Amino acid sequence: MEYEIVIGMEIHVELQTKSKIFCSCPTEFGQDENTHVCPICLGMPGVLPVLNEKVVEYATMAGLALNCEIAHFSKMDRKNYFYPDLPKAYQTSQFDLPICTGGLVEIEVDGVKKDIGITRIHIEEDAGKLLHESADGSLVDVNRCGVPLIEIVTEPDMRSAEEARVFAEKVRNILEYTGVSDCKMQEGSMRFDVNLSIMEKGAKEYGTRTEMKNLNSFRSLVRAVAYESKRQIIELKKGHRIIQETRKWDDTKGVSSSLRSKEEAHDYRYFPEPDLVPIVLDEAYIEAMKKALPELPEAKKTRYIEEYQLPEYDAGVLTASGVTARFFEETVALYNEPKQISNWLMVEVPPLLKELELSMEEIPLKPTQLAELLELVKDGTISGSIGKKVLSDVFKTGQNPKVIVEKEGLAQMSDTGELEGIIEEIVKNQPKSIEDIKAGNEKAYGFLTGQVMKATKGQANPQVANEIIRKVVAKYL
Ligand code: ADP
Ligand code: MG
Ligand code: ZN
């Protein structure tokens, strides 16, 4: 029997507001435990929450960027439960009337395009963090309580780990562009829950699903899908049925294990939040948000192809991250050779980042420096290969290319006198090349140029060198 994997995702995204969703505590990550709290985010009796307007703005922008309908009327609800990491004992969320519904994201895997449906996006507050650090018990840090979140729920439209990864990356890319979240997965700003079931290929009805919570890297997402789909298929082949349950993914061990089954599922007794007014958005507001949206990755890619005549591949790579796209655009504004800039950004920059273990966000190179460097290559001050060395020096020292070229004496040798001496010497020692040239083999010129470049450590201006080589060789013919 042939099996098919069915995946639907729930994605939690922390919004990049300065203050929390219902109070004025800061949302900053990485502060001392339990310092960013107040009676409201601690859920003291009698306090009154006030919805942060920026949260509505960001949720609307995220919804528009993911092609959703924005509700003119939505409301907040209480999701009641005993949460050890949420002292209110209920999470303020949205239940039956979320702010966004019915979106879609187009993905492409192996050249095949496909739409992944977005069921809904709702606004909610984050819970605190449990720290299981001591044998005496667990500790709780409530700084994260009340940090605003959106939860994006997809249709069960994905059919492989690869589709899930491409979808997740695309959503991150789009949200990063809109600026509603920093999307830092290592800081928990973006967490993926994967619902997965197995069915017979082509079946009409889905199988029973399990849910793996809080995957926080694309790598663990792919590994978790691979492991869990294999586990379910083995169970089915044994004739067992899949139990609907929440499973925990252990990224170190590379296995998932049961956390709780559906039989223990909670009845959250959702009810409308009585302390908050509904969210009413008119068409003008939604239009204004649409206008406030920056250019999104897909549109940017198309524009790069048209405006800069870049190949589709280049446009795809450059727009795959907002940071790279911004760097590219700032450099093009200073030095109008898009394809050249693209080549250097795609080929030369990544290995240097990798060597220094930096991300593109932390790149020590400035657009002004890349523009200056390419200018030096173009006007012949330095060769392309010296340019690569200079780039590496800029990464390591932060100095401007001109300063490095000056200090290290890297400018190309165009001084004919000096070059002539070197070339005379080389030609004299290569009688075989002279024989070849006499026999009509023009390739020997290339060989001699290579020797000159080697002797000058790449600093000879190739054009000048070529002219002199021909002049010197002529004396032997
Ligand atoms: P619940 O209300 O129990 O959380 P939902 O209908 O909201 O269930 O679904 C939650 C997530 O699970 C959605 O992303 C959805 O696409 C996904 N999902 C639902 N059924 C399946 C299934 N049979 N296999 C895989 N994913 C599923
Ligand atoms: Mg759900
Ligand atoms: Zn607070």
JSON list of C-alpha atoms in Angstrom, two decimals, residues 311-447:
[
{"chain": "A", "resi": 311, "resn": "PRO", "atom": "CA", "xyz": [18.04, 36.17, -13.76]},
{"chain": "A", "resi": 312, "resn": "GLU", "atom": "CA", "xyz": [15.11, 34.66, -11.85]},
{"chain": "A", "resi": 313, "resn": "TYR", "atom": "CA", "xyz": [17.55, 32.65, -9.77]},
{"chain": "A", "resi": 314, "resn": "ASP", "atom": "CA", "xyz": [19.42, 35.75, -8.57]},
{"chain": "A", "resi": 315, "resn": "ALA", "atom": "CA", "xyz": [16.19, 37.61, -7.86]},
{"chain": "A", "resi": 316, "resn": "GLY", "atom": "CA", "xyz": [14.98, 34.64, -5.79]},
{"chain": "A", "resi": 317, "resn": "VAL", "atom": "CA", "xyz": [18.16, 34.42, -3.72]},
{"chain": "A", "resi": 318, "resn": "LEU", "atom": "CA", "xyz": [18.39, 38.17, -3.10]},
{"chain": "A", "resi": 319, "resn": "THR", "atom": "CA", "xyz": [14.76, 38.51, -2.01]},
{"chain": "A", "resi": 320, "resn": "ALA", "atom": "CA", "xyz": [14.75, 35.36, 0.13]},
{"chain": "A", "resi": 321, "resn": "SER", "atom": "CA", "xyz": [15.65, 37.58, 3.07]},
{"chain": "A", "resi": 322, "resn": "GLY", "atom": "CA", "xyz": [14.63, 41.16, 3.67]},
{"chain": "A", "resi": 323, "resn": "VAL", "atom": "CA", "xyz": [18.08, 41.97, 5.01]},
{"chain": "A", "resi": 324, "resn": "THR", "atom": "CA", "xyz": [19.82, 40.78, 1.84]},
{"chain": "A", "resi": 325, "resn": "ALA", "atom": "CA", "xyz": [17.32, 42.62, -0.37]},
{"chain": "A", "resi": 326, "resn": "ARG", "atom": "CA", "xyz": [17.88, 45.86, 1.55]},
{"chain": "A", "resi": 327, "resn": "PHE", "atom": "CA", "xyz": [21.66, 45.46, 1.30]},
{"chain": "A", "resi": 328, "resn": "PHE", "atom": "CA", "xyz": [21.39, 44.84, -2.44]},
{"chain": "A", "resi": 329, "resn": "GLU", "atom": "CA", "xyz": [19.16, 47.86, -3.03]},
{"chain": "A", "resi": 330, "resn": "GLU", "atom": "CA", "xyz": [21.37, 50.18, -1.01]},
{"chain": "A", "resi": 331, "resn": "THR", "atom": "CA", "xyz": [24.42, 49.04, -2.97]},
{"chain": "A", "resi": 332, "resn": "VAL", "atom": "CA", "xyz": [22.70, 49.40, -6.35]},
{"chain": "A", "resi": 333, "resn": "ALA", "atom": "CA", "xyz": [21.76, 52.96, -5.43]},
{"chain": "A", "resi": 334, "resn": "LEU", "atom": "CA", "xyz": [25.49, 53.73, -5.08]},
{"chain": "A", "resi": 335, "resn": "TYR", "atom": "CA", "xyz": [26.87, 51.59, -7.89]},
{"chain": "A", "resi": 336, "resn": "ASN", "atom": "CA", "xyz": [24.53, 50.79, -10.73]},
{"chain": "A", "resi": 337, "resn": "GLU", "atom": "CA", "xyz": [25.74, 47.31, -11.76]},
{"chain": "A", "resi": 338, "resn": "PRO", "atom": "CA", "xyz": [23.01, 44.99, -10.40]},
{"chain": "A", "resi": 339, "resn": "LYS", "atom": "CA", "xyz": [24.36, 41.73, -11.79]},
{"chain": "A", "resi": 340, "resn": "GLN", "atom": "CA", "xyz": [27.85, 42.39, -10.47]},
{"chain": "A", "resi": 341, "resn": "ILE", "atom": "CA", "xyz": [26.51, 43.18, -7.03]},
{"chain": "A", "resi": 342, "resn": "SER", "atom": "CA", "xyz": [24.32, 40.11, -7.14]},
{"chain": "A", "resi": 343, "resn": "ASN", "atom": "CA", "xyz": [27.31, 37.91, -8.03]},
{"chain": "A", "resi": 344, "resn": "TRP", "atom": "CA", "xyz": [29.37, 39.22, -5.15]},
{"chain": "A", "resi": 345, "resn": "LEU", "atom": "CA", "xyz": [26.48, 38.92, -2.69]},
{"chain": "A", "resi": 346, "resn": "MET", "atom": "CA", "xyz": [25.61, 35.38, -3.75]},
{"chain": "A", "resi": 347, "resn": "VAL", "atom": "CA", "xyz": [29.10, 33.94, -4.30]},
{"chain": "A", "resi": 348, "resn": "GLU", "atom": "CA", "xyz": [31.69, 35.88, -2.28]},
{"chain": "A", "resi": 349, "resn": "VAL", "atom": "CA", "xyz": [29.77, 37.04, 0.79]},
{"chain": "A", "resi": 350, "resn": "PRO", "atom": "CA", "xyz": [28.26, 33.75, 2.13]},
{"chain": "A", "resi": 351, "resn": "PRO", "atom": "CA", "xyz": [31.61, 31.93, 2.70]},
{"chain": "A", "resi": 352, "resn": "LEU", "atom": "CA", "xyz": [32.97, 34.96, 4.57]},
{"chain": "A", "resi": 353, "resn": "LEU", "atom": "CA", "xyz": [29.88, 35.10, 6.78]},
{"chain": "A", "resi": 354, "resn": "LYS", "atom": "CA", "xyz": [30.23, 31.40, 7.42]},
{"chain": "A", "resi": 355, "resn": "GLU", "atom": "CA", "xyz": [33.91, 31.71, 8.29]},
{"chain": "A", "resi": 356, "resn": "LEU", "atom": "CA", "xyz": [33.11, 34.35, 10.91]},
{"chain": "A", "resi": 357, "resn": "GLU", "atom": "CA", "xyz": [29.94, 32.51, 12.03]},
{"chain": "A", "resi": 358, "resn": "LEU", "atom": "CA", "xyz": [27.79, 35.54, 11.34]},
{"chain": "A", "resi": 359, "resn": "SER", "atom": "CA", "xyz": [24.31, 35.84, 9.90]},
{"chain": "A", "resi": 360, "resn": "MET", "atom": "CA", "xyz": [23.41, 38.30, 7.16]},
{"chain": "A", "resi": 361, "resn": "GLU", "atom": "CA", "xyz": [21.86, 40.51, 9.90]},
{"chain": "A", "resi": 362, "resn": "GLU", "atom": "CA", "xyz": [25.29, 40.82, 11.47]},
{"chain": "A", "resi": 363, "resn": "ILE", "atom": "CA", "xyz": [27.27, 41.42, 8.27]},
{"chain": "A", "resi": 364, "resn": "PRO", "atom": "CA", "xyz": [30.28, 43.65, 9.00]},
{"chain": "A", "resi": 365, "resn": "LEU", "atom": "CA", "xyz": [30.33, 44.92, 5.39]},
{"chain": "A", "resi": 366, "resn": "LYS", "atom": "CA", "xyz": [28.46, 48.11, 4.52]},
{"chain": "A", "resi": 367, "resn": "PRO", "atom": "CA", "xyz": [26.76, 48.76, 1.15]},
{"chain": "A", "resi": 368, "resn": "THR", "atom": "CA", "xyz": [29.05, 51.79, 0.75]},
{"chain": "A", "resi": 369, "resn": "GLN", "atom": "CA", "xyz": [32.06, 49.51, 1.14]},
{"chain": "A", "resi": 370, "resn": "LEU", "atom": "CA", "xyz": [30.85, 46.96, -1.40]},
{"chain": "A", "resi": 371, "resn": "ALA", "atom": "CA", "xyz": [30.10, 49.77, -3.87]},
{"chain": "A", "resi": 372, "resn": "GLU", "atom": "CA", "xyz": [33.57, 51.26, -3.31]},
{"chain": "A", "resi": 373, "resn": "LEU", "atom": "CA", "xyz": [35.19, 47.87, -3.82]},
{"chain": "A", "resi": 374, "resn": "LEU", "atom": "CA", "xyz": [33.37, 47.13, -7.07]},
{"chain": "A", "resi": 375, "resn": "GLU", "atom": "CA", "xyz": [34.27, 50.60, -8.30]},
{"chain": "A", "resi": 376, "resn": "LEU", "atom": "CA", "xyz": [37.96, 49.81, -7.68]},
{"chain": "A", "resi": 377, "resn": "VAL", "atom": "CA", "xyz": [37.65, 46.59, -9.69]},
{"chain": "A", "resi": 378, "resn": "LYS", "atom": "CA", "xyz": [35.79, 48.31, -12.49]},
{"chain": "A", "resi": 379, "resn": "ASP", "atom": "CA", "xyz": [38.24, 51.17, -12.95]},
{"chain": "A", "resi": 380, "resn": "GLY", "atom": "CA", "xyz": [41.13, 48.70, -12.98]},
{"chain": "A", "resi": 381, "resn": "THR", "atom": "CA", "xyz": [42.74, 49.83, -9.73]},
{"chain": "A", "resi": 382, "resn": "ILE", "atom": "CA", "xyz": [42.60, 46.22, -8.55]},
{"chain": "A", "resi": 383, "resn": "SER", "atom": "CA", "xyz": [41.87, 42.92, -10.27]},
{"chain": "A", "resi": 384, "resn": "GLY", "atom": "CA", "xyz": [38.85, 40.79, -9.47]},
{"chain": "A", "resi": 385, "resn": "SER", "atom": "CA", "xyz": [40.92, 38.28, -7.55]},
{"chain": "A", "resi": 386, "resn": "ILE", "atom": "CA", "xyz": [42.56, 40.98, -5.44]},
{"chain": "A", "resi": 387, "resn": "GLY", "atom": "CA", "xyz": [39.05, 42.36, -4.93]},
{"chain": "A", "resi": 388, "resn": "LYS", "atom": "CA", "xyz": [38.10, 39.11, -3.21]},
{"chain": "A", "resi": 389, "resn": "LYS", "atom": "CA", "xyz": [41.05, 39.41, -0.88]},
{"chain": "A", "resi": 390, "resn": "VAL", "atom": "CA", "xyz": [40.11, 43.02, -0.11]},
{"chain": "A", "resi": 391, "resn": "LEU", "atom": "CA", "xyz": [36.52, 41.95, 0.62]},
{"chain": "A", "resi": 392, "resn": "SER", "atom": "CA", "xyz": [37.78, 39.41, 3.12]},
{"chain": "A", "resi": 393, "resn": "ASP", "atom": "CA", "xyz": [39.93, 42.15, 4.74]},
{"chain": "A", "resi": 394, "resn": "VAL", "atom": "CA", "xyz": [36.93, 44.48, 4.99]},
{"chain": "A", "resi": 395, "resn": "PHE", "atom": "CA", "xyz": [35.04, 41.69, 6.79]},
{"chain": "A", "resi": 396, "resn": "LYS", "atom": "CA", "xyz": [37.90, 41.20, 9.25]},
{"chain": "A", "resi": 397, "resn": "THR", "atom": "CA", "xyz": [39.04, 44.79, 9.83]},
{"chain": "A", "resi": 398, "resn": "GLY", "atom": "CA", "xyz": [36.00, 46.91, 8.97]},
{"chain": "A", "resi": 399, "resn": "GLN", "atom": "CA", "xyz": [38.30, 49.27, 7.03]},
{"chain": "A", "resi": 400, "resn": "ASN", "atom": "CA", "xyz": [37.23, 50.76, 3.73]},
{"chain": "A", "resi": 401, "resn": "PRO", "atom": "CA", "xyz": [38.46, 49.06, 0.53]},
{"chain": "A", "resi": 402, "resn": "LYS", "atom": "CA", "xyz": [40.45, 52.12, -0.62]},
{"chain": "A", "resi": 403, "resn": "VAL", "atom": "CA", "xyz": [42.32, 52.24, 2.68]},
{"chain": "A", "resi": 404, "resn": "ILE", "atom": "CA", "xyz": [43.13, 48.52, 2.50]},
{"chain": "A", "resi": 405, "resn": "VAL", "atom": "CA", "xyz": [44.32, 48.74, -1.12]},
{"chain": "A", "resi": 406, "resn": "GLU", "atom": "CA", "xyz": [46.51, 51.71, -0.25]},
{"chain": "A", "resi": 407, "resn": "LYS", "atom": "CA", "xyz": [47.94, 50.25, 2.94]},
{"chain": "A", "resi": 408, "resn": "GLU", "atom": "CA", "xyz": [48.67, 46.82, 1.52]},
{"chain": "A", "resi": 409, "resn": "GLY", "atom": "CA", "xyz": [49.93, 48.12, -1.82]},
{"chain": "A", "resi": 410, "resn": "LEU", "atom": "CA", "xyz": [47.38, 46.06, -3.72]},
{"chain": "A", "resi": 411, "resn": "ALA", "atom": "CA", "xyz": [46.79, 48.36, -6.66]},
{"chain": "A", "resi": 412, "resn": "GLN", "atom": "CA", "xyz": [47.36, 46.69, -10.00]},
{"chain": "A", "resi": 413, "resn": "MET", "atom": "CA", "xyz": [50.70, 47.10, -11.66]},
{"chain": "A", "resi": 414, "resn": "SER", "atom": "CA", "xyz": [50.02, 49.18, -14.71]},
{"chain": "A", "resi": 415, "resn": "ASP", "atom": "CA", "xyz": [53.49, 50.65, -14.56]},
{"chain": "A", "resi": 416, "resn": "THR", "atom": "CA", "xyz": [54.77, 49.36, -17.90]},
{"chain": "A", "resi": 417, "resn": "GLY", "atom": "CA", "xyz": [58.45, 49.72, -16.99]},
{"chain": "A", "resi": 418, "resn": "GLU", "atom": "CA", "xyz": [58.22, 47.45, -13.99]},
{"chain": "A", "resi": 419, "resn": "LEU", "atom": "CA", "xyz": [55.97, 44.96, -15.77]},
{"chain": "A", "resi": 420, "resn": "GLU", "atom": "CA", "xyz": [58.23, 44.88, -18.82]},
{"chain": "A", "resi": 421, "resn": "GLY", "atom": "CA", "xyz": [61.18, 43.76, -16.67]},
{"chain": "A", "resi": 422, "resn": "ILE", "atom": "CA", "xyz": [59.16, 40.92, -15.14]},
{"chain": "A", "resi": 423, "resn": "ILE", "atom": "CA", "xyz": [57.78, 39.82, -18.50]},
{"chain": "A", "resi": 424, "resn": "GLU", "atom": "CA", "xyz": [61.17, 39.86, -20.26]},
{"chain": "A", "resi": 425, "resn": "GLU", "atom": "CA", "xyz": [62.41, 37.52, -17.54]},
{"chain": "A", "resi": 426, "resn": "ILE", "atom": "CA", "xyz": [59.44, 35.14, -17.84]},
{"chain": "A", "resi": 427, "resn": "VAL", "atom": "CA", "xyz": [59.51, 34.95, -21.64]},
{"chain": "A", "resi": 428, "resn": "LYS", "atom": "CA", "xyz": [63.25, 34.28, -21.61]},
{"chain": "A", "resi": 429, "resn": "ASN", "atom": "CA", "xyz": [62.65, 31.30, -19.31]},
{"chain": "A", "resi": 430, "resn": "GLN", "atom": "CA", "xyz": [59.79, 29.84, -21.38]},
{"chain": "A", "resi": 431, "resn": "PRO", "atom": "CA", "xyz": [61.38, 28.85, -24.75]},
{"chain": "A", "resi": 432, "resn": "LYS", "atom": "CA", "xyz": [58.67, 26.20, -25.09]},
{"chain": "A", "resi": 433, "resn": "SER", "atom": "CA", "xyz": [56.00, 28.90, -25.27]},
{"chain": "A", "resi": 434, "resn": "ILE", "atom": "CA", "xyz": [57.90, 30.68, -28.02]},
{"chain": "A", "resi": 435, "resn": "GLU", "atom": "CA", "xyz": [58.09, 27.40, -29.96]},
{"chain": "A", "resi": 436, "resn": "ASP", "atom": "CA", "xyz": [54.35, 26.89, -29.47]},
{"chain": "A", "resi": 437, "resn": "ILE", "atom": "CA", "xyz": [53.55, 30.39, -30.67]},
{"chain": "A", "resi": 438, "resn": "LYS", "atom": "CA", "xyz": [55.80, 29.90, -33.69]},
{"chain": "A", "resi": 439, "resn": "ALA", "atom": "CA", "xyz": [53.83, 26.72, -34.43]},
{"chain": "A", "resi": 440, "resn": "GLY", "atom": "CA", "xyz": [50.66, 28.80, -34.36]},
{"chain": "A", "resi": 441, "resn": "ASN", "atom": "CA", "xyz": [49.41, 27.84, -30.91]},
{"chain": "A", "resi": 442, "resn": "GLU", "atom": "CA", "xyz": [47.86, 31.06, -29.56]},
{"chain": "A", "resi": 443, "resn": "LYS", "atom": "CA", "xyz": [47.05, 29.41, -26.25]},
{"chain": "A", "resi": 444, "resn": "ALA", "atom": "CA", "xyz": [50.66, 29.87, -25.22]},
{"chain": "A", "resi": 445, "resn": "TYR", "atom": "CA", "xyz": [49.89, 33.59, -24.74]},
{"chain": "A", "resi": 446, "resn": "GLY", "atom": "CA", "xyz": [47.37, 32.64, -22.11]},
{"chain": "A", "resi": 447, "resn": "PHE", "atom": "CA", "xyz": [49.94, 30.49, -20.39]}
]
